[in-house]
PDB file of C-alpha atoms in Angstrom:
ATOM      1  CA  UNK A  14      33.390 -22.749 -44.602  1.00  0.00           C
ATOM      2  CA  UNK A  15      32.451 -25.495 -42.135  1.00  0.00           C
ATOM      3  CA  UNK A  16      35.446 -24.679 -39.953  1.00  0.00           C
ATOM      4  CA  UNK A  17      34.510 -20.978 -40.039  1.00  0.00           C
ATOM      5  CA  UNK A  18      30.926 -21.753 -38.977  1.00  0.00           C
ATOM      6  CA  UNK A  19      32.186 -23.907 -36.123  1.00  0.00           C
ATOM      7  CA  UNK A  20      34.401 -21.028 -35.034  1.00  0.00           C
ATOM      8  CA  UNK A  21      31.453 -18.585 -35.114  1.00  0.00           C
ATOM      9  CA  UNK A  22      29.189 -20.927 -33.122  1.00  0.00           C
ATOM     10  CA  UNK A  23      31.968 -21.554 -30.600  1.00  0.00           C
ATOM     11  CA  UNK A  24      32.445 -17.806 -30.059  1.00  0.00           C
ATOM     12  CA  UNK A  25      28.684 -17.323 -29.758  1.00  0.00           C
ATOM     13  CA  UNK A  26      28.454 -20.110 -27.168  1.00  0.00           C
ATOM     14  CA  UNK A  27      31.300 -18.553 -25.177  1.00  0.00           C
ATOM     15  CA  UNK A  28      29.634 -15.118 -25.206  1.00  0.00           C
ATOM     16  CA  UNK A  29      26.300 -16.650 -24.203  1.00  0.00           C
ATOM     17  CA  UNK A  30      27.953 -18.526 -21.346  1.00  0.00           C
ATOM     18  CA  UNK A  31      29.582 -15.311 -20.137  1.00  0.00           C
ATOM     19  CA  UNK A  32      26.281 -13.447 -20.284  1.00  0.00           C
ATOM     20  CA  UNK A  33      24.502 -16.184 -18.334  1.00  0.00           C
ATOM     21  CA  UNK A  34      27.308 -16.255 -15.782  1.00  0.00           C
ATOM     22  CA  UNK A  35      27.088 -12.480 -15.314  1.00  0.00           C
ATOM     23  CA  UNK A  36      23.299 -12.719 -15.065  1.00  0.00           C
ATOM     24  CA  UNK A  37      23.543 -15.449 -12.432  1.00  0.00           C
ATOM     25  CA  UNK A  38      26.065 -13.343 -10.534  1.00  0.00           C
ATOM     26  CA  UNK A  39      23.646 -10.395 -10.567  1.00  0.00           C
ATOM     27  CA  UNK A  40      20.773 -12.537  -9.318  1.00  0.00           C
ATOM     28  CA  UNK A  41      22.926 -14.003  -6.551  1.00  0.00           C
ATOM     29  CA  UNK A  42      24.134 -10.521  -5.587  1.00  0.00           C
ATOM     30  CA  UNK A  43      20.577  -9.188  -5.382  1.00  0.00           C
ATOM     31  CA  UNK A  44      19.423 -12.226  -3.416  1.00  0.00           C
ATOM     32  CA  UNK A  45      22.297 -11.921  -0.955  1.00  0.00           C
ATOM     33  CA  UNK A  46      21.580  -8.228  -0.558  1.00  0.00           C
ATOM     34  CA  UNK A  47      17.949  -8.977   0.249  1.00  0.00           C
ATOM     35  CA  UNK A  48      18.857 -11.741   2.700  1.00  0.00           C
ATOM     36  CA  UNK A  49      21.348  -9.407   4.378  1.00  0.00           C
ATOM     37  CA  UNK A  50      18.420  -7.125   5.156  1.00  0.00           C
ATOM     38  CA  UNK A  51      16.744  -9.923   7.097  1.00  0.00           C
ATOM     39  CA  UNK A  52      14.386 -11.114   4.378  1.00  0.00           C
ATOM     40  CA  UNK A  53      15.127 -14.805   3.946  1.00  0.00           C
ATOM     41  CA  UNK A  54      12.723 -17.040   2.054  1.00  0.00           C
ATOM     42  CA  UNK A  55      14.019 -20.139   3.871  1.00  0.00           C
ATOM     43  CA  UNK A  56      13.021 -18.676   7.229  1.00  0.00           C
ATOM     44  CA  UNK A  57       9.592 -17.415   6.226  1.00  0.00           C
ATOM     45  CA  UNK A  58       8.532 -20.086   3.748  1.00  0.00           C
ATOM     46  CA  UNK A  59       7.290 -17.297   1.465  1.00  0.00           C
ATOM     47  CA  UNK A  60       8.731 -15.634  -1.632  1.00  0.00           C
ATOM     48  CA  UNK A  61      10.791 -12.655  -0.548  1.00  0.00           C
ATOM     49  CA  UNK A  62       8.326 -10.214  -2.101  1.00  0.00           C
ATOM     50  CA  UNK A  63       5.616 -11.451   0.274  1.00  0.00           C
ATOM     51  CA  UNK A  64       7.703 -10.823   3.379  1.00  0.00           C
ATOM     52  CA  UNK A  65       7.468  -7.042   3.254  1.00  0.00           C
ATOM     53  CA  UNK A  66       4.894  -5.477   5.600  1.00  0.00           C
ATOM     54  CA  UNK A  67       1.575  -4.019   4.497  1.00  0.00           C
ATOM     55  CA  UNK A  68       1.052  -0.264   4.367  1.00  0.00           C
ATOM     56  CA  UNK A  69      -2.515   0.635   5.303  1.00  0.00           C
ATOM     57  CA  UNK A  70      -3.686   4.015   4.060  1.00  0.00           C
ATOM     58  CA  UNK A  71      -6.866   6.017   4.066  1.00  0.00           C
ATOM     59  CA  UNK A  72      -7.568   9.531   2.837  1.00  0.00           C
ATOM     60  CA  UNK A  73     -10.395  11.956   3.462  1.00  0.00           C
ATOM     61  CA  UNK A  74     -11.010  14.338   0.587  1.00  0.00           C
ATOM     62  CA  UNK A  75     -13.109  17.309  -0.441  1.00  0.00           C
ATOM     63  CA  UNK A  76     -14.886  15.166  -3.056  1.00  0.00           C
ATOM     64  CA  UNK A  77     -14.746  12.002  -5.129  1.00  0.00           C
ATOM     65  CA  UNK A  78     -13.186  13.304  -8.350  1.00  0.00           C
ATOM     66  CA  UNK A  79      -9.446  13.745  -8.731  1.00  0.00           C
ATOM     67  CA  UNK A  80      -9.761  17.514  -8.856  1.00  0.00           C
ATOM     68  CA  UNK A  81     -10.674  17.361  -5.166  1.00  0.00           C
ATOM     69  CA  UNK A  82      -8.111  17.828  -2.392  1.00  0.00           C
ATOM     70  CA  UNK A  83      -6.755  15.548   0.325  1.00  0.00           C
ATOM     71  CA  UNK A  84      -7.809  16.850   3.724  1.00  0.00           C
ATOM     72  CA  UNK A  85      -6.410  14.012   5.817  1.00  0.00           C
ATOM     73  CA  UNK A  86      -4.298  10.883   5.383  1.00  0.00           C
ATOM     74  CA  UNK A  87      -3.258   8.185   7.840  1.00  0.00           C
ATOM     75  CA  UNK A  88      -0.728   5.388   7.499  1.00  0.00           C
ATOM     76  CA  UNK A  89      -0.437   2.241   9.644  1.00  0.00           C
ATOM     77  CA  UNK A  90       2.034  -0.599   9.063  1.00  0.00           C
ATOM     78  CA  UNK A  91       1.289  -4.264   9.805  1.00  0.00           C
ATOM     79  CA  UNK A  92       3.157  -7.500   9.282  1.00  0.00           C
ATOM     80  CA  UNK A  93       1.756 -10.364   7.207  1.00  0.00           C
ATOM     81  CA  UNK A  94      -0.218 -11.631  10.208  1.00  0.00           C
ATOM     82  CA  UNK A  95      -1.898  -8.221  10.426  1.00  0.00           C
ATOM     83  CA  UNK A  96      -0.164  -7.315  13.676  1.00  0.00           C
ATOM     84  CA  UNK A  97       0.638  -3.613  13.897  1.00  0.00           C
ATOM     85  CA  UNK A  98       4.380  -2.999  13.794  1.00  0.00           C
ATOM     86  CA  UNK A  99       4.233   0.782  13.348  1.00  0.00           C
ATOM     87  CA  UNK A 100       1.373   3.065  14.404  1.00  0.00           C
ATOM     88  CA  UNK A 101       2.415   5.341  11.567  1.00  0.00           C
ATOM     89  CA  UNK A 102       1.125   8.876  11.223  1.00  0.00           C
ATOM     90  CA  UNK A 103      -2.040  10.956  10.963  1.00  0.00           C
ATOM     91  CA  UNK A 104      -1.716  14.069   8.806  1.00  0.00           C
ATOM     92  CA  UNK A 105      -4.238  16.883   8.380  1.00  0.00           C
ATOM     93  CA  UNK A 106      -3.482  19.470   5.710  1.00  0.00           C
ATOM     94  CA  UNK A 107      -4.040  23.203   5.591  1.00  0.00           C
ATOM     95  CA  UNK A 108      -6.353  24.792   3.010  1.00  0.00           C
ATOM     96  CA  UNK A 109      -7.902  28.224   2.574  1.00  0.00           C
ATOM     97  CA  UNK A 110     -11.550  28.655   3.505  1.00  0.00           C
ATOM     98  CA  UNK A 111     -12.496  28.858  -0.188  1.00  0.00           C
ATOM     99  CA  UNK A 112     -11.550  25.187  -0.673  1.00  0.00           C
ATOM    100  CA  UNK A 113     -13.738  24.122   2.234  1.00  0.00           C
ATOM    101  CA  UNK A 114     -16.608  26.325   1.113  1.00  0.00           C
ATOM    102  CA  UNK A 115     -16.601  24.721  -2.345  1.00  0.00           C
ATOM    103  CA  UNK A 116     -17.202  21.221  -0.954  1.00  0.00           C
ATOM    104  CA  UNK A 117     -20.567  19.617  -1.650  1.00  0.00           C
ATOM    105  CA  UNK A 118     -23.180  19.413   1.092  1.00  0.00           C
ATOM    106  CA  UNK A 119     -22.351  15.793   1.989  1.00  0.00           C
ATOM    107  CA  UNK A 120     -18.666  16.573   2.536  1.00  0.00           C
ATOM    108  CA  UNK A 121     -19.442  19.706   4.527  1.00  0.00           C
ATOM    109  CA  UNK A 122     -21.810  17.817   6.819  1.00  0.00           C
ATOM    110  CA  UNK A 123     -19.616  14.718   7.216  1.00  0.00           C
ATOM    111  CA  UNK A 124     -16.298  16.490   7.761  1.00  0.00           C
ATOM    112  CA  UNK A 125     -17.920  19.011  10.070  1.00  0.00           C
ATOM    113  CA  UNK A 126     -19.502  16.350  12.281  1.00  0.00           C
ATOM    114  CA  UNK A 127     -16.240  14.395  12.442  1.00  0.00           C
ATOM    115  CA  UNK A 128     -14.323  17.495  13.514  1.00  0.00           C
ATOM    116  CA  UNK A 129     -12.058  17.328  10.481  1.00  0.00           C
ATOM    117  CA  UNK A 130     -12.936  20.779   9.127  1.00  0.00           C
ATOM    118  CA  UNK A 131     -11.870  22.418  12.397  1.00  0.00           C
ATOM    119  CA  UNK A 132      -8.572  20.530  12.281  1.00  0.00           C
ATOM    120  CA  UNK A 133      -7.967  21.614   8.674  1.00  0.00           C
ATOM    121  CA  UNK A 134      -8.473  25.250   9.665  1.00  0.00           C
ATOM    122  CA  UNK A 135      -5.923  24.893  12.472  1.00  0.00           C
ATOM    123  CA  UNK A 136      -3.365  22.984  10.398  1.00  0.00           C
ATOM    124  CA  UNK A 137      -0.263  24.522   8.831  1.00  0.00           C
ATOM    125  CA  UNK A 138       0.908  21.321   7.095  1.00  0.00           C
ATOM    126  CA  UNK A 139       1.418  21.336   3.312  1.00  0.00           C
ATOM    127  CA  UNK A 140       0.907  18.350   0.999  1.00  0.00           C
ATOM    128  CA  UNK A 141       4.581  18.218  -0.007  1.00  0.00           C
ATOM    129  CA  UNK A 142       5.586  18.109   3.663  1.00  0.00           C
ATOM    130  CA  UNK A 143       3.156  15.264   4.261  1.00  0.00           C
ATOM    131  CA  UNK A 144       4.603  13.390   1.295  1.00  0.00           C
ATOM    132  CA  UNK A 145       8.041  13.394   2.925  1.00  0.00           C
ATOM    133  CA  UNK A 146       6.631  12.154   6.235  1.00  0.00           C
ATOM    134  CA  UNK A 147       4.782   9.245   4.616  1.00  0.00           C
ATOM    135  CA  UNK A 148       7.758   8.291   2.470  1.00  0.00           C
ATOM    136  CA  UNK A 149      10.030   8.242   5.507  1.00  0.00           C
ATOM    137  CA  UNK A 150       7.778   5.724   7.286  1.00  0.00           C
ATOM    138  CA  UNK A 151       7.431   3.562   4.173  1.00  0.00           C
ATOM    139  CA  UNK A 152      11.178   3.500   3.461  1.00  0.00           C
ATOM    140  CA  UNK A 153      11.871   2.603   7.075  1.00  0.00           C
ATOM    141  CA  UNK A 154      10.019  -0.701   6.645  1.00  0.00           C
ATOM    142  CA  UNK A 155      10.506  -1.258   2.923  1.00  0.00           C
ATOM    143  CA  UNK A 156      13.708   0.358   1.621  1.00  0.00           C
ATOM    144  CA  UNK A 157      13.513  -1.269  -1.813  1.00  0.00           C
ATOM    145  CA  UNK A 158      11.565   0.799  -4.418  1.00  0.00           C
ATOM    146  CA  UNK A 159       8.440  -0.636  -6.046  1.00  0.00           C
ATOM    147  CA  UNK A 160       7.921  -3.244  -3.294  1.00  0.00           C
ATOM    148  CA  UNK A 161       5.667  -1.541  -0.722  1.00  0.00           C
ATOM    149  CA  UNK A 162       2.082  -2.782  -1.026  1.00  0.00           C
ATOM    150  CA  UNK A 163      -0.802  -0.502  -0.139  1.00  0.00           C
ATOM    151  CA  UNK A 164      -3.773  -1.969   1.744  1.00  0.00           C
ATOM    152  CA  UNK A 165      -7.225  -0.764   2.762  1.00  0.00           C
ATOM    153  CA  UNK A 166     -10.882  -0.684   1.796  1.00  0.00           C
ATOM    154  CA  UNK A 167     -11.443   0.460  -1.803  1.00  0.00           C
ATOM    155  CA  UNK A 168      -7.813   1.483  -1.544  1.00  0.00           C
ATOM    156  CA  UNK A 169      -7.555   2.177  -5.283  1.00  0.00           C
ATOM    157  CA  UNK A 170      -9.401   5.427  -4.482  1.00  0.00           C
ATOM    158  CA  UNK A 171      -6.804   6.436  -1.902  1.00  0.00           C
ATOM    159  CA  UNK A 172      -4.009   5.340  -4.227  1.00  0.00           C
ATOM    160  CA  UNK A 173      -5.221   7.598  -7.052  1.00  0.00           C
ATOM    161  CA  UNK A 174      -5.215  10.676  -4.820  1.00  0.00           C
ATOM    162  CA  UNK A 175      -1.882   9.884  -3.200  1.00  0.00           C
ATOM    163  CA  UNK A 176      -0.172   9.227  -6.524  1.00  0.00           C
ATOM    164  CA  UNK A 177      -1.517  12.475  -7.959  1.00  0.00           C
ATOM    165  CA  UNK A 178      -0.642  14.777  -5.070  1.00  0.00           C
ATOM    166  CA  UNK A 179       2.350  12.845  -3.702  1.00  0.00           C
ATOM    167  CA  UNK A 180       4.106  11.488  -6.819  1.00  0.00           C
ATOM    168  CA  UNK A 181       7.186  10.365  -4.876  1.00  0.00           C
ATOM    169  CA  UNK A 182       5.016   7.652  -3.320  1.00  0.00           C
ATOM    170  CA  UNK A 183       4.274   6.203  -6.745  1.00  0.00           C
ATOM    171  CA  UNK A 184       7.995   5.713  -7.310  1.00  0.00           C
ATOM    172  CA  UNK A 185       8.211   3.576  -4.179  1.00  0.00           C
ATOM    173  CA  UNK A 186       4.918   1.658  -4.059  1.00  0.00           C
ATOM    174  CA  UNK A 187       4.173  -1.633  -5.807  1.00  0.00           C
ATOM    175  CA  UNK A 188       1.476  -1.563  -8.491  1.00  0.00           C
ATOM    176  CA  UNK A 189      -0.441  -4.287  -6.647  1.00  0.00           C
ATOM    177  CA  UNK A 190      -2.768  -3.484  -3.766  1.00  0.00           C
ATOM    178  CA  UNK A 191      -4.665  -5.421  -1.117  1.00  0.00           C
ATOM    179  CA  UNK A 192      -8.280  -4.311  -1.298  1.00  0.00           C
ATOM    180  CA  UNK A 193     -10.350  -5.628   1.616  1.00  0.00           C
ATOM    181  CA  UNK A 194     -13.514  -4.551  -0.210  1.00  0.00           C
ATOM    182  CA  UNK A 195     -12.849  -7.178  -2.875  1.00  0.00           C
ATOM    183  CA  UNK A 196     -12.783  -9.952  -0.266  1.00  0.00           C
ATOM    184  CA  UNK A 197     -15.960  -8.544   1.244  1.00  0.00           C
ATOM    185  CA  UNK A 198     -17.781  -8.611  -2.086  1.00  0.00           C
ATOM    186  CA  UNK A 199     -16.594 -12.133  -2.898  1.00  0.00           C
ATOM    187  CA  UNK A 200     -17.549 -13.289   0.577  1.00  0.00           C
ATOM    188  CA  UNK A 201     -21.087 -12.000   0.096  1.00  0.00           C
ATOM    189  CA  UNK A 202     -21.358 -14.174  -2.982  1.00  0.00           C
ATOM    190  CA  UNK A 203     -19.430 -17.298  -2.000  1.00  0.00           C
ATOM    191  CA  UNK A 204     -19.573 -17.400   1.808  1.00  0.00           C
ATOM    192  CA  UNK A 205     -22.506 -15.213   2.907  1.00  0.00           C
ATOM    193  CA  UNK A 206     -23.081 -17.143   6.131  1.00  0.00           C
ATOM    194  CA  UNK A 207     -19.542 -16.332   7.227  1.00  0.00           C
ATOM    195  CA  UNK A 208     -19.103 -12.750   6.100  1.00  0.00           C
ATOM    196  CA  UNK A 209     -22.415 -11.507   7.502  1.00  0.00           C
ATOM    197  CA  UNK A 210     -21.123 -11.950  11.045  1.00  0.00           C
ATOM    198  CA  UNK A 211     -18.373  -9.376  10.709  1.00  0.00           C
ATOM    199  CA  UNK A 212     -20.722  -6.648  11.855  1.00  0.00           C
ATOM    200  CA  UNK A 213     -21.498  -3.093  10.839  1.00  0.00           C
ATOM    201  CA  UNK A 214     -18.711  -0.567  10.437  1.00  0.00           C
ATOM    202  CA  UNK A 215     -18.697   2.721  12.295  1.00  0.00           C
ATOM    203  CA  UNK A 216     -17.922   4.697   9.147  1.00  0.00           C
ATOM    204  CA  UNK A 217     -17.128   8.003  10.857  1.00  0.00           C
ATOM    205  CA  UNK A 218     -14.921   9.076   7.922  1.00  0.00           C
ATOM    206  CA  UNK A 219     -11.725   9.769   9.831  1.00  0.00           C
ATOM    207  CA  UNK A 220      -8.715   8.175   8.253  1.00  0.00           C
ATOM    208  CA  UNK A 221      -7.213   6.326  11.236  1.00  0.00           C
ATOM    209  CA  UNK A 222     -10.478   4.828  12.444  1.00  0.00           C
ATOM    210  CA  UNK A 223     -11.256   3.693   8.888  1.00  0.00           C
ATOM    211  CA  UNK A 224      -7.865   1.973   8.690  1.00  0.00           C
ATOM    212  CA  UNK A 225      -8.351   0.193  12.009  1.00  0.00           C
ATOM    213  CA  UNK A 226     -11.739  -1.078  10.843  1.00  0.00           C
ATOM    214  CA  UNK A 227     -10.165  -2.344   7.617  1.00  0.00           C
ATOM    215  CA  UNK A 228      -7.456  -4.196   9.532  1.00  0.00           C
ATOM    216  CA  UNK A 229     -10.048  -5.740  11.859  1.00  0.00           C
ATOM    217  CA  UNK A 230     -12.128  -6.788   8.877  1.00  0.00           C
ATOM    218  CA  UNK A 231      -9.217  -8.500   7.149  1.00  0.00           C
ATOM    219  CA  UNK A 232      -8.268 -10.229  10.406  1.00  0.00           C
ATOM    220  CA  UNK A 233     -11.784 -11.643  10.501  1.00  0.00           C
ATOM    221  CA  UNK A 234     -11.549 -12.887   6.911  1.00  0.00           C
ATOM    222  CA  UNK A 235      -8.115 -14.361   7.599  1.00  0.00           C
ATOM    223  CA  UNK A 236      -9.553 -16.341  10.501  1.00  0.00           C
ATOM    224  CA  UNK A 237     -12.789 -17.452   8.837  1.00  0.00           C
ATOM    225  CA  UNK A 238     -12.038 -17.675   5.111  1.00  0.00           C
ATOM    226  CA  UNK A 239      -8.300 -18.323   4.890  1.00  0.00           C
ATOM    227  CA  UNK A 240      -7.663 -20.594   7.864  1.00  0.00           C
ATOM    228  CA  UNK A 241      -8.362 -23.899   6.115  1.00  0.00           C
ATOM    229  CA  UNK A 242      -5.573 -25.494   4.106  1.00  0.00           C
ATOM    230  CA  UNK A 243      -6.507 -27.079   0.743  1.00  0.00           C
TER     231      UNK A 243
END
């Protein structure tokens, strides 16, 4: 019996060793594949996940609830130092007049004054076509699925709309986001003397200008709140 048990444990140990060896081989293969794409932790000093660029998005919609439609979306890509590495795209989508007429008074006024309604009426672009354009830009800078991180102000709002109407994006984006609004709110509470100097936003409710303001805001916080080492 004792000899039989020893034999069983020996076989189990051998199988476990083989499994671990195969697992290590897989990890090494993945790591080498990542490094071959130019993402090397030794060079950056950061975990490889943190070396991917940031994908800044903003949408303009016909309302706040998820039954509303996306009128416009912009995408800008920056590196980790918030330098723009790809100007990205600005997409305005086509809708029938009935969709625009059903917007509430605030949306009608805001999107009319910004010129967005006129652009929607002239557009021939469909949502599914826009999805392909956005995905092409994202994959260009982050080919690995579930790694691309979305950034912006209150970007969870934009994320909800994009994931609903452009589901292919959800398959490629990371579940984490970088929400500049969170830093703003924490700054008001913990560093009010610093954050108050950022200045007032234009807030003209066009997607590209909103993105550029968000990038500028995070640059300010990076310089004032994140520049000191512990």
